[in-house]
Short mmCIF file of C-alpha atoms in Angstrom, two decimals:
data_model
loop_
_atom_site.label_atom_id
_atom_site.label_comp_id
_atom_site.label_asym_id
_atom_site.label_seq_id
_atom_site.Cartn_x
_atom_site.Cartn_y
_atom_site.Cartn_z
CA UNK A 1 0.00 10.32 -4.92
CA UNK A 2 2.53 13.06 -5.39
CA UNK A 3 5.33 13.56 -3.66
CA UNK A 4 4.61 14.51 0.11
CA UNK A 5 7.25 16.02 2.44
CA UNK A 6 6.38 16.07 6.15
CA UNK A 7 7.89 18.18 8.21
CA UNK A 8 7.60 19.97 12.00
CA UNK A 9 5.99 23.42 11.44
CA UNK A 10 7.75 26.76 11.91
CA UNK A 11 6.65 30.17 12.53
CA UNK A 12 7.29 30.72 9.50
CA UNK A 13 4.65 28.55 8.50
CA UNK A 14 2.17 30.28 10.34
CA UNK A 15 0.45 32.47 7.30
CA UNK A 16 0.14 29.71 5.17
CA UNK A 17 -1.62 27.57 7.42
CA UNK A 18 -3.72 30.22 8.64
CA UNK A 19 -4.87 30.69 4.47
CA UNK A 20 -5.32 26.72 4.40
CA UNK A 21 -7.24 26.76 7.55
CA UNK A 22 -9.15 29.50 7.29
CA UNK A 23 -10.65 29.03 3.75
CA UNK A 24 -11.96 25.31 5.26
CA UNK A 25 -13.61 27.83 8.17
CA UNK A 26 -15.48 29.86 5.62
CA UNK A 27 -16.50 26.69 3.27
CA UNK A 28 -17.91 25.61 7.11
CA UNK A 29 -19.62 21.80 7.61
CA UNK A 30 -16.38 20.19 9.19
CA UNK A 31 -14.55 21.93 11.19
CA UNK A 32 -15.44 23.63 14.92
CA UNK A 33 -13.99 26.37 14.24
CA UNK A 34 -16.35 29.04 13.17
CA UNK A 35 -14.43 32.11 13.57
CA UNK A 36 -11.17 32.67 10.81
CA UNK A 37 -8.14 33.05 12.81
CA UNK A 38 -5.39 35.59 12.94
CA UNK A 39 -2.00 34.23 11.92
CA UNK A 40 -1.34 35.48 15.90
CA UNK A 41 -3.46 32.66 16.97
CA UNK A 42 -2.74 30.52 14.78
CA UNK A 43 0.75 30.40 15.56
CA UNK A 44 -0.38 30.46 19.38
CA UNK A 45 -2.84 27.11 19.05
CA UNK A 46 -0.82 25.26 16.94
CA UNK A 47 2.59 26.14 16.97
CA UNK A 48 4.19 27.70 19.53
CA UNK A 49 2.04 28.61 22.33
CA UNK A 50 2.04 27.34 25.71
CA UNK A 51 -0.58 24.12 25.26
CA UNK A 52 0.51 23.17 21.41
CA UNK A 53 2.63 20.14 21.44
CA UNK A 54 3.46 19.25 18.53
CA UNK A 55 2.23 20.86 14.48
CA UNK A 56 2.89 19.17 11.32
CA UNK A 57 2.98 20.32 7.67
CA UNK A 58 2.53 18.57 5.11
CA UNK A 59 4.37 20.34 2.21
CA UNK A 60 3.45 19.35 -1.84
CA UNK A 61 6.14 20.87 -3.68
CA UNK A 62 6.21 24.71 -3.26
CA UNK A 63 2.24 24.62 -1.55
CA UNK A 64 1.16 23.40 1.76
CA UNK A 65 -1.02 20.38 1.35
CA UNK A 66 -2.52 19.85 4.82
CA UNK A 67 -1.30 20.39 8.56
CA UNK A 68 -1.70 18.53 12.23
CA UNK A 69 -1.02 19.66 15.31
CA UNK A 70 -1.41 18.01 19.39
CA UNK A 71 -2.59 20.32 22.25
CA UNK A 72 -2.68 20.22 25.78
CA UNK A 73 -5.64 21.43 26.85
CA UNK A 74 -6.87 22.35 30.58
CA UNK A 75 -10.15 20.11 30.34
CA UNK A 76 -8.66 17.40 29.21
CA UNK A 77 -6.79 14.48 31.78
CA UNK A 78 -3.29 14.53 32.03
CA UNK A 79 -1.38 12.57 29.48
CA UNK A 80 -3.62 13.07 26.93
CA UNK A 81 -3.52 15.60 24.04
CA UNK A 82 -5.89 17.45 21.57
CA UNK A 83 -5.35 16.39 17.80
CA UNK A 84 -6.81 18.57 14.82
CA UNK A 85 -6.09 17.89 11.26
CA UNK A 86 -6.84 20.21 8.54
CA UNK A 87 -5.98 19.93 4.85
CA UNK A 88 -6.60 22.14 2.11
CA UNK A 89 -9.37 21.54 0.32
CA UNK A 90 -8.47 22.07 -3.86
CA UNK A 91 -6.50 20.20 -4.90
CA UNK A 92 -6.96 17.16 -2.23
CA UNK A 93 -4.06 14.74 -2.36
CA UNK A 94 -4.80 12.04 -1.28
CA UNK A 95 -2.69 10.53 1.89
CA UNK A 96 -2.24 13.71 3.34
CA UNK A 97 -3.68 12.48 6.63
CA UNK A 98 -2.32 9.52 7.10
CA UNK A 99 1.33 10.51 7.04
CA UNK A 100 0.33 13.92 8.79
CA UNK A 101 -0.60 11.12 11.71
CA UNK A 102 2.39 9.11 11.34
CA UNK A 103 4.61 11.71 12.16
CA UNK A 104 2.12 13.34 15.23
CA UNK A 105 2.03 9.34 16.14
CA UNK A 106 6.31 9.54 16.65
CA UNK A 107 5.81 13.14 18.14
CA UNK A 108 3.28 12.05 20.36
CA UNK A 109 5.05 8.96 22.04
CA UNK A 110 8.25 10.97 22.06
CA UNK A 111 6.72 13.79 24.58
CA UNK A 112 4.69 10.78 26.49
CA UNK A 113 1.30 11.41 25.35
CA UNK A 114 -0.41 8.56 26.58
CA UNK A 115 -4.02 8.94 24.22
CA UNK A 116 -5.19 11.27 22.11
CA UNK A 117 -8.56 12.87 22.05
CA UNK A 118 -10.57 13.92 18.89
CA UNK A 119 -13.38 15.94 18.70
CA UNK A 120 -15.11 15.82 15.63
CA UNK A 121 -18.67 17.51 14.23
CA UNK A 122 -21.70 14.53 13.74
CA UNK A 123 -21.90 16.12 10.40
CA UNK A 124 -18.50 15.82 9.30
CA UNK A 125 -18.47 12.46 8.06
CA UNK A 126 -15.04 12.73 6.12
CA UNK A 127 -13.44 13.62 9.59
CA UNK A 128 -15.20 10.98 11.37
CA UNK A 129 -13.85 8.35 8.26
CA UNK A 130 -10.22 9.71 8.88
CA UNK A 131 -10.03 9.04 12.30
CA UNK A 132 -11.62 5.70 12.43
CA UNK A 133 -9.31 4.89 9.63
CA UNK A 134 -6.07 5.82 11.57
CA UNK A 135 -7.52 3.63 14.91
CA UNK A 136 -9.74 6.16 16.79
CA UNK A 137 -12.74 4.48 18.71
CA UNK A 138 -15.82 6.30 19.68
CA UNK A 139 -15.87 6.94 23.35
CA UNK A 140 -18.86 10.16 24.25
CA UNK A 141 -20.44 12.32 22.27
CA UNK A 142 -21.45 15.90 23.38
CA UNK A 143 -24.74 16.78 22.60
CA UNK A 144 -26.61 19.72 20.58
CA UNK A 145 -23.41 21.94 20.26
CA UNK A 146 -25.10 25.38 19.28
CA UNK A 147 -23.33 26.65 16.50
CA UNK A 148 -22.60 30.53 15.76
CA UNK A 149 -26.25 30.02 13.79
CA UNK A 150 -27.87 28.43 16.44
CA UNK A 151 -28.18 24.95 14.93
CA UNK A 152 -27.54 22.11 17.14
CA UNK A 153 -24.56 19.98 16.40
CA UNK A 154 -23.81 16.56 18.02
CA UNK A 155 -19.81 16.64 18.57
CA UNK A 156 -17.91 12.72 18.32
CA UNK A 157 -15.04 12.06 21.02
CA UNK A 158 -12.92 9.75 19.89
CA UNK A 159 -9.54 8.69 21.24
CA UNK A 160 -6.27 6.76 20.50
CA UNK A 161 -4.25 4.93 22.76
CA UNK A 162 -1.33 5.64 22.01
CA UNK A 163 0.62 2.38 23.63
CA UNK A 164 -1.68 0.03 22.40
CA UNK A 165 -1.50 -1.78 26.07
CA UNK A 166 -3.51 0.66 27.90
CA UNK A 167 -7.01 1.29 28.46
CA UNK A 168 -8.66 3.84 30.31
CA UNK A 169 -11.44 4.92 27.63
#
């Protein structure tokens, strides 16, 4: 594995993160997001907005290898945060998600987050495997969520207890 620098994202990263994310959205099949985001939307949702809790970037030399965020959304119980992970498609760098999650977990602990929620499309086998590897466990399935084209795809919700003595799912 090449050298990866994990650091907090700033608004200065938003344009590069937007390019990475929008490429993933365009390819389709791995994110619930179906419409490209503007730099302003990405910044608000993941870096500096009122719901954004933390966002980390994996830097590989001069390029961005991926990013991961935690956000607080009204539909989650108190003490819960939502996670999203995006790694560039090419060239892939092994270990990006693992290193990002270590930084995100540390930030979650510092901010008193009790549980991290991941909602993954059922057809995103790579995403499902990644979150299982990180220790997330399935607690609910939201069945037959329509995509923009009308295709019905289940959403799998997985939970990670930040402090291992907690239960609640």
